[in-house]
Coordinates of N, CA and C in Angstrom, one line a residue:
S1422 N -13.1 41.4 -3.0 CA -11.7 41.8 -2.7 C -10.8 41.3 -3.8
G1423 N -11.2 40.5 -4.7 CA -10.4 40.0 -5.7 C -9.6 38.7 -5.3
Q1424 N -9.8 38.3 -4.1 CA -9.2 37.1 -3.6 C -10.1 35.9 -3.8
P1425 N -9.5 34.8 -4.1 CA -10.4 33.6 -4.3 C -11.0 33.1 -2.9
F1426 N -12.1 32.6 -3.0 CA -12.8 32.0 -1.9 C -12.3 30.5 -1.8
R1427 N -11.8 30.1 -0.7 CA -11.4 28.7 -0.5 C -12.1 28.1 0.8
S1428 N -12.5 26.9 0.6 CA -13.1 26.2 1.8 C -13.0 24.7 1.6
E1429 N -13.0 24.0 2.7 CA -13.0 22.6 2.7 C -14.1 22.1 3.7
Y1430 N -14.9 21.2 3.2 CA -16.1 20.8 4.0 C -16.5 19.4 3.5
R1431 N -17.4 18.8 4.3 CA -18.0 17.5 3.9 C -19.2 17.7 3.1
M1432 N -19.5 16.8 2.2 CA -20.6 17.0 1.3 C -21.2 15.6 1.1
L1433 N -22.6 15.6 1.0 CA -23.3 14.4 0.8 C -23.5 14.2 -0.7
R1434 N -23.0 13.1 -1.2 CA -23.1 12.9 -2.7 C -24.5 12.3 -2.9
R1435 N -24.8 12.3 -4.2 CA -26.1 11.7 -4.6 C -26.3 10.3 -4.2
D1436 N -25.2 9.5 -4.3 CA -25.2 8.1 -3.9 C -25.3 7.8 -2.4
G1437 N -25.3 8.9 -1.6 CA -25.4 8.7 -0.2 C -24.0 8.7 0.5
R1438 N -23.0 8.8 -0.2 CA -21.6 8.8 0.4 C -21.2 10.2 0.8
V1439 N -20.6 10.3 2.0 CA -20.1 11.6 2.4 C -18.6 11.7 2.0
V1440 N -18.3 12.8 1.4 CA -16.9 13.0 0.9 C -16.5 14.4 1.4
W1441 N -15.2 14.6 1.4 CA -14.6 15.9 1.7 C -14.3 16.6 0.4
V1442 N -14.6 17.9 0.3 CA -14.3 18.6 -0.9 C -13.6 19.9 -0.6
H1443 N -12.8 20.3 -1.6 CA -12.1 21.6 -1.5 C -12.7 22.5 -2.6
D1444 N -13.3 23.6 -2.2 CA -13.8 24.5 -3.1 C -12.9 25.7 -3.3
E1445 N -12.7 26.2 -4.5 CA -12.0 27.4 -4.8 C -12.8 28.1 -5.9
A1446 N -13.2 29.3 -5.5 CA -14.1 30.1 -6.5 C -13.6 31.5 -6.6
Y1447 N -13.8 32.1 -7.8 CA -13.4 33.5 -8.0 C -14.7 34.2 -8.5
E1448 N -14.8 35.4 -8.1 CA -15.9 36.3 -8.4 C -15.6 36.9 -9.8
L1449 N -16.5 36.8 -10.7 CA -16.3 37.4 -12.1 C -17.2 38.6 -12.1
H1450 N -16.7 39.7 -12.8 CA -17.3 41.0 -12.8 C -17.6 41.4 -14.3
D1451 N -18.5 42.3 -14.5 CA -18.8 42.8 -15.8 C -17.8 44.0 -16.0
E1452 N -17.9 44.7 -17.1 CA -17.0 45.8 -17.4 C -17.1 47.0 -16.4
D1453 N -18.2 47.1 -15.7 CA -18.4 48.2 -14.7 C -17.9 47.7 -13.3
G1454 N -17.4 46.5 -13.2 CA -17.0 46.0 -11.9 C -18.0 45.4 -11.1
K1455 N -19.2 45.3 -11.6 CA -20.3 44.6 -10.9 C -20.1 43.1 -10.9
P1456 N -20.3 42.5 -9.7 CA -20.2 41.0 -9.6 C -21.3 40.4 -10.5
L1457 N -20.8 39.4 -11.3 CA -21.8 38.6 -12.1 C -22.1 37.3 -11.5
Y1458 N -21.0 36.5 -11.2 CA -21.2 35.2 -10.7 C -19.8 34.7 -10.2
L1459 N -19.9 33.5 -9.6 CA -18.7 32.9 -9.1 C -18.3 31.8 -10.1
Q1460 N -17.1 31.6 -10.3 CA -16.6 30.5 -11.2 C -15.5 29.8 -10.3
G1461 N -15.7 28.5 -10.2 CA -14.7 27.8 -9.4 C -14.6 26.3 -9.7
I1462 N -13.9 25.7 -8.9 CA -13.6 24.2 -9.0 C -13.9 23.6 -7.6
T1463 N -14.5 22.5 -7.7 CA -14.7 21.7 -6.5 C -14.0 20.4 -6.7
Q1464 N -13.1 20.0 -5.8 CA -12.3 18.8 -5.9 C -12.6 17.9 -4.7
D1465 N -12.7 16.6 -5.0 CA -12.9 15.6 -3.9 C -11.5 15.4 -3.3
V1466 N -11.4 15.7 -2.0 CA -10.1 15.6 -1.3 C -10.3 14.6 -0.1
T1467 N -11.2 13.7 -0.3 CA -11.5 12.7 0.8 C -10.3 11.8 1.1
E1468 N -9.6 11.4 0.1 CA -8.4 10.5 0.3 C -7.3 11.3 1.1
R1469 N -7.1 12.5 0.7 CA -6.1 13.3 1.5 C -6.5 13.6 2.9
K1470 N -7.8 13.9 3.1 CA -8.3 14.1 4.5 C -8.2 12.9 5.3
E1471 N -8.6 11.7 4.7 CA -8.4 10.5 5.5 C -7.0 10.1 5.8
A1472 N -6.1 10.4 4.9 CA -4.6 10.2 5.1 C -4.2 11.1 6.3
E1473 N -4.6 12.4 6.3 CA -4.2 13.3 7.3 C -4.7 12.8 8.7
E1474 N -6.0 12.4 8.7 CA -6.5 11.9 10.0 C -5.8 10.6 10.4
K1475 N -5.4 9.8 9.5 CA -4.6 8.6 9.9 C -3.3 9.0 10.5
I1476 N -2.6 9.9 9.9 CA -1.3 10.4 10.4 C -1.5 11.0 11.8
R1477 N -2.6 11.8 12.0 CA -2.9 12.4 13.3 C -3.1 11.3 14.4
F1478 N -3.9 10.3 14.0 CA -4.2 9.2 14.9 C -2.9 8.4 15.3
Q1479 N -2.1 8.1 14.3 CA -0.8 7.4 14.6 C 0.1 8.3 15.5
A1480 N 0.1 9.6 15.3 CA 0.9 10.5 16.1 C 0.4 10.4 17.6
R1481 N -1.0 10.4 17.7 CA -1.6 10.3 19.0 C -1.2 9.0 19.7
L1482 N -1.2 7.9 18.9 CA -0.9 6.6 19.5 C 0.5 6.6 20.0
L1483 N 1.5 7.1 19.2 CA 2.9 7.2 19.6 C 3.1 8.1 20.8
D1484 N 2.3 9.1 20.9 CA 2.4 10.0 22.0 C 2.0 9.3 23.3
E1485 N 1.0 8.4 23.2 CA 0.5 7.7 24.4 C 1.3 6.5 24.8
V1486 N 2.3 6.0 24.0 CA 3.1 4.9 24.3 C 3.9 5.3 25.6
G1487 N 4.0 4.3 26.5 CA 4.7 4.6 27.8 C 6.2 4.5 27.7
E1488 N 6.7 4.3 26.6 CA 8.2 4.2 26.4 C 8.6 5.5 25.6
A1489 N 9.9 5.8 25.7 CA 10.4 7.0 24.9 C 10.5 6.6 23.5
V1490 N 9.8 7.2 22.6 CA 9.9 7.0 21.2 C 10.5 8.2 20.5
V1491 N 11.6 8.0 19.8 CA 12.3 9.1 19.1 C 12.5 8.6 17.7
A1492 N 12.3 9.5 16.7 CA 12.5 9.2 15.3 C 13.5 10.2 14.8
V1493 N 14.5 9.8 14.0 CA 15.4 10.7 13.4 C 15.4 10.5 11.9
D1494 N 15.8 11.5 11.1 CA 15.9 11.4 9.7 C 17.2 10.7 9.3
P1495 N 17.5 10.6 8.0 CA 18.8 9.9 7.6 C 20.1 10.6 8.1
E1496 N 20.0 11.9 8.4 CA 21.1 12.6 8.9 C 21.2 12.5 10.5
G1497 N 20.3 11.9 11.1 CA 20.3 11.7 12.5 C 19.6 12.8 13.3
K1498 N 18.9 13.7 12.6 CA 18.3 14.8 13.3 C 16.9 14.3 13.8
V1499 N 16.5 14.7 15.0 CA 15.2 14.3 15.6 C 14.1 14.9 14.8
V1500 N 13.1 14.1 14.4 CA 11.9 14.5 13.7 C 10.7 14.2 14.5
Y1501 N 10.8 13.3 15.5 CA 9.6 13.0 16.3 C 10.2 12.7 17.7
W1502 N 9.4 13.2 18.8 CA 9.8 13.0 20.2 C 8.5 13.0 21.0
N1503 N 8.2 11.8 21.5 CA 6.9 11.7 22.2 C 7.0 12.2 23.7
R1504 N 5.8 12.2 24.3 CA 5.8 12.7 25.7 C 6.7 11.9 26.7
A1505 N 6.7 10.6 26.5 CA 7.5 9.7 27.3 C 9.0 10.1 27.2
A1506 N 9.4 10.5 25.9 CA 10.8 10.9 25.7 C 11.0 12.2 26.4
E1507 N 10.0 13.1 26.4 CA 10.2 14.4 27.2 C 10.4 14.1 28.7
E1508 N 9.7 13.2 29.2 CA 9.8 12.8 30.6 C 11.1 12.1 30.9
L1509 N 11.5 11.2 30.1 CA 12.7 10.4 30.3 C 14.0 11.3 30.2
Y1510 N 14.1 12.0 29.1 CA 15.3 12.8 28.8 C 15.3 14.2 29.4
G1511 N 14.2 14.8 29.6 CA 14.1 16.1 30.2 C 14.1 17.2 29.1
W1512 N 14.2 16.9 27.8 CA 14.1 17.8 26.7 C 12.6 17.9 26.3
S1513 N 12.1 19.0 26.0 CA 10.8 19.1 25.4 C 10.9 18.7 24.0
A1514 N 9.8 18.4 23.3 CA 9.8 18.0 21.9 C 10.3 19.2 21.1
R1515 N 9.8 20.4 21.5 CA 10.3 21.6 20.8 C 11.8 21.8 20.8
E1516 N 12.4 21.5 22.0 CA 13.8 21.6 22.1 C 14.6 20.5 21.4
A1517 N 14.0 19.3 21.3 CA 14.7 18.2 20.8 C 14.6 18.1 19.2
I1518 N 13.5 18.4 18.7 CA 13.3 18.3 17.3 C 14.2 19.2 16.5
G1519 N 14.9 18.7 15.5 CA 15.9 19.4 14.7 C 17.3 19.2 15.2
R1520 N 17.5 18.8 16.4 CA 18.8 18.5 17.0 C 19.3 17.1 16.6
P1521 N 20.6 16.9 16.5 CA 21.1 15.5 16.4 C 20.6 14.6 17.5
G1522 N 20.0 13.5 17.2 CA 19.5 12.6 18.2 C 20.5 12.2 19.3
V1523 N 21.8 11.9 18.8 CA 22.8 11.5 19.7 C 23.1 12.7 20.7
E1524 N 23.0 13.9 20.3 CA 23.2 15.0 21.2 C 22.3 15.1 22.4
V1525 N 21.1 14.7 22.2 CA 20.1 14.8 23.2 C 19.8 13.5 24.0
T1526 N 20.5 12.4 23.6 CA 20.2 11.1 24.2 C 21.5 10.3 24.6
A1527 N 22.5 10.3 23.7 CA 23.6 9.3 23.8 C 24.6 9.7 24.9
S1528 N 25.2 8.7 25.5 CA 26.3 8.9 26.4 C 27.6 8.5 25.7
E1529 N 28.7 8.8 26.3 CA 30.0 8.4 25.7 C 30.1 6.9 25.5
E1530 N 29.5 6.1 26.4 CA 29.5 4.7 26.3 C 28.8 4.2 25.0
L1531 N 27.7 4.9 24.6 CA 27.1 4.5 23.4 C 27.8 5.0 22.2
W1532 N 28.5 6.1 22.3 CA 29.4 6.6 21.2 C 30.4 5.5 20.9
G1533 N 30.9 4.9 21.9 CA 31.9 3.9 21.7 C 31.4 2.6 21.0
R1534 N 30.1 2.5 21.0 CA 29.4 1.3 20.3 C 28.8 1.7 19.0
A1535 N 29.0 2.9 18.5 CA 28.4 3.4 17.3 C 28.6 2.6 16.1
D1536 N 29.8 2.1 15.9 CA 30.1 1.2 14.8 C 29.3 0.0 14.8
E1537 N 29.2 -0.7 15.9 CA 28.4 -1.9 16.1 C 26.9 -1.6 15.8
I1538 N 26.4 -0.6 16.3 CA 25.0 -0.2 16.1 C 24.7 0.1 14.7
M1539 N 25.6 1.0 14.1 CA 25.3 1.4 12.7 C 25.5 0.3 11.7
S1540 N 26.4 -0.7 12.0 CA 26.6 -1.8 11.0 C 25.3 -2.6 11.0
E1541 N 24.6 -2.8 12.1 CA 23.3 -3.5 12.1 C 22.2 -2.7 11.3
L1542 N 22.2 -1.4 11.6 CA 21.2 -0.6 10.9 C 21.4 -0.5 9.4
K1543 N 22.6 -0.4 9.0 CA 22.9 -0.3 7.6 C 22.6 -1.6 6.9
A1544 N 22.7 -2.7 7.6 CA 22.3 -4.1 7.1 C 20.8 -4.3 7.1
M1545 N 20.1 -3.2 7.4 CA 18.6 -3.3 7.5 C 18.1 -4.1 8.6
R1546 N 18.8 -4.2 9.7 CA 18.4 -5.0 10.8 C 18.3 -4.0 12.0
S1547 N 17.4 -4.4 12.9 CA 17.2 -3.6 14.2 C 18.4 -3.9 15.1
W1548 N 18.7 -3.0 16.0 CA 19.7 -3.2 17.0 C 19.0 -3.1 18.4
A1549 N 19.2 -4.0 19.3 CA 18.6 -3.9 20.6 C 19.7 -4.3 21.6
G1550 N 19.7 -3.5 22.7 CA 20.7 -3.8 23.8 C 20.5 -2.8 24.9
E1551 N 21.4 -3.0 25.9 CA 21.4 -2.2 27.1 C 22.5 -1.2 26.9
G1552 N 22.3 0.0 27.4 CA 23.3 1.0 27.3 C 23.0 2.2 28.2
Q1553 N 24.0 3.1 28.4 CA 23.8 4.3 29.2 C 23.3 5.4 28.3
L1554 N 22.2 6.1 28.7 CA 21.7 7.2 28.1 C 21.9 8.4 28.9
R1555 N 21.7 9.6 28.3 CA 22.0 10.9 29.1 C 20.7 11.7 29.0
R1556 N 20.4 12.3 30.2 CA 19.3 13.3 30.3 C 19.8 14.7 30.0
K1557 N 18.9 15.6 29.9 CA 19.3 17.0 29.6 C 20.2 17.6 30.7
D1558 N 20.0 17.2 31.9 CA 20.8 17.7 33.0 C 22.2 17.0 33.1
G1559 N 22.5 16.1 32.2 CA 23.8 15.4 32.1 C 23.8 14.1 32.9
S1560 N 22.8 13.8 33.7 CA 22.8 12.5 34.4 C 22.6 11.3 33.5
L1561 N 23.3 10.2 33.9 CA 23.2 9.0 33.1 C 22.3 8.0 33.7
F1562 N 21.7 7.2 32.9 CA 20.8 6.1 33.4 C 20.9 4.9 32.5
P1563 N 20.8 3.7 33.1 CA 20.8 2.5 32.2 C 19.5 2.4 31.5
A1564 N 19.5 1.9 30.2 CA 18.3 1.8 29.5 C 18.4 0.5 28.6
M1565 N 17.2 0.0 28.3 CA 17.0 -1.0 27.2 C 16.7 -0.2 26.0
I1566 N 17.4 -0.4 24.9 CA 17.3 0.5 23.7 C 17.0 -0.5 22.5
N1567 N 16.0 -0.1 21.7 CA 15.7 -0.8 20.5 C 15.7 0.2 19.4
I1568 N 16.6 0.1 18.4 CA 16.7 1.0 17.3 C 16.3 0.3 16.0
T1569 N 15.4 0.8 15.2 CA 14.9 0.2 14.0 C 15.1 1.1 12.8
P1570 N 15.7 0.6 11.7 CA 15.8 1.4 10.5 C 14.4 1.5 9.9
V1571 N 14.1 2.6 9.2 CA 12.9 2.8 8.5 C 13.2 3.1 7.0
H1572 N 12.6 2.3 6.2 CA 12.9 2.3 4.7 C 11.7 2.8 3.9
D1573 N 11.9 3.4 2.8 CA 10.8 3.7 1.9 C 10.5 2.5 1.0
E1574 N 9.5 2.7 0.1 CA 9.1 1.6 -0.7 C 10.2 1.0 -1.6
Q1575 N 11.2 1.8 -1.9 CA 12.3 1.4 -2.7 C 13.5 0.8 -1.9
G1576 N 13.3 0.7 -0.6 CA 14.4 0.2 0.3 C 15.4 1.2 0.8
N1577 N 15.2 2.4 0.5 CA 16.2 3.5 0.9 C 15.9 3.8 2.4
L1578 N 17.0 4.0 3.1 CA 16.9 4.4 4.5 C 16.4 5.8 4.6
V1579 N 15.2 6.0 5.2 CA 14.6 7.3 5.4 C 14.6 7.8 6.8
G1580 N 15.1 7.0 7.7 CA 15.2 7.4 9.1 C 15.4 6.2 10.0
M1581 N 15.3 6.5 11.3 CA 15.4 5.4 12.3 C 14.5 5.8 13.5
T1582 N 13.9 4.8 14.1 CA 13.2 5.0 15.3 C 13.9 4.3 16.5
S1583 N 13.8 4.9 17.6 CA 14.3 4.2 18.8 C 13.3 4.2 19.9
V1584 N 13.2 3.1 20.6 CA 12.3 3.0 21.8 C 13.2 2.7 23.0
S1585 N 13.2 3.5 24.0 CA 14.1 3.4 25.1 C 13.3 3.3 26.4
T1586 N 13.8 2.4 27.3 CA 13.1 2.2 28.6 C 14.2 2.3 29.7
D1587 N 13.9 3.2 30.7 CA 14.8 3.3 31.9 C 14.7 2.0 32.7
I1588 N 15.9 1.4 32.9 CA 15.9 0.1 33.6 C 16.7 0.3 34.9
T1589 N 16.7 1.5 35.4 CA 17.4 1.8 36.7 C 16.9 0.9 37.8
E1590 N 15.6 0.8 38.0 CA 15.0 -0.1 39.1 C 15.4 -1.5 38.9
R1591 N 15.3 -2.0 37.7 CA 15.7 -3.4 37.4 C 17.2 -3.7 37.8
K1592 N 18.0 -2.7 37.4 CA 19.5 -2.9 37.7 C 19.7 -2.8 39.2
Q1593 N 19.0 -2.0 39.9 CA 19.1 -1.9 41.4 C 18.6 -3.2 42.0
A1594 N 17.5 -3.8 41.5 CA 17.0 -5.0 42.0 C 18.0 -6.2 41.8
E1595 N 18.6 -6.2 40.6 CA 19.6 -7.2 40.3 C 20.8 -7.1 41.2
K1596 N 21.3 -5.9 41.4 CA 22.4 -5.6 42.3 C 22.1 -6.1 43.7
A1597 N 20.9 -5.8 44.2 CA 20.5 -6.2 45.6 C 20.4 -7.7 45.6
L1598 N 19.9 -8.3 44.6 CA 19.8 -9.8 44.6 C 21.2 -10.4 44.6
R1599 N 22.1 -9.9 43.8 CA 23.5 -10.4 43.9 C 24.1 -10.3 45.3
E1600 N 23.9 -9.1 45.9 CA 24.5 -8.8 47.2 C 23.9 -9.8 48.2
S1601 N 22.6 -10.0 48.1 CA 21.9 -10.9 49.0 C 22.4 -12.3 48.8
E1602 N 22.6 -12.7 47.6 CA 23.1 -14.1 47.3 C 24.5 -14.2 47.9
Q1603 N 25.3 -13.2 47.8 CA 26.7 -13.2 48.3 C 26.6 -13.3 49.9
R1604 N 25.8 -12.6 50.5 CA 25.6 -12.6 52.0 C 25.1 -14.0 52.4
F1605 N 24.1 -14.5 51.7 CA 23.6 -15.9 52.0 C 24.7 -16.9 51.8
G1606 N 25.5 -16.8 50.7 CA 26.5 -17.8 50.5 C 27.6 -17.7 51.6
S1607 N 27.9 -16.5 52.0 CA 28.9 -16.3 53.1 C 28.4 -16.9 54.4
A1608 N 27.1 -16.6 54.7 CA 26.5 -17.2 55.9 C 26.4 -18.7 55.9
F1609 N 26.1 -19.2 54.7 CA 26.0 -20.7 54.6 C 27.3 -21.4 54.8
R1610 N 28.4 -20.7 54.2 CA 29.7 -21.3 54.4 C 30.2 -21.2 55.8

């Protein structure tokens, strides 16, 4: 067909080592158009294949974390959204990826703290604290939030990751405890 043959597969080397290779071959023809032979290149792509597998493994790990993990690029657009984030915020990964992270998570309360948070991140420090986050349906919930800047080898900011935990039950328990203490104090007095 005149198109190159391309394939990737594992190969056993003479020294007993298994490597991944990428083959690309072209069929060469004589003057009458009859196929003569294949001419091609075989490249060892083991390093790339191992790096790809490592990335897939890390993505699977992040997907299994029980906390909402969200990563944004330097412009603040979502580039990663795990399953726990889908459950917590109500946005699917497909809906969230590419949108500004603050659009799909932040409440007005956090917008008011943006300068505080960004000053920590610009200073290459993580920010952790409690705040109100927003679900897709607009409902708010209290959360423990940890935002970490991500830098490349040269120290340039390449994105941020946030890990968020819904602390609604903890807040309700704290409120119930305060109310109980107040009732006990009143009864004791």
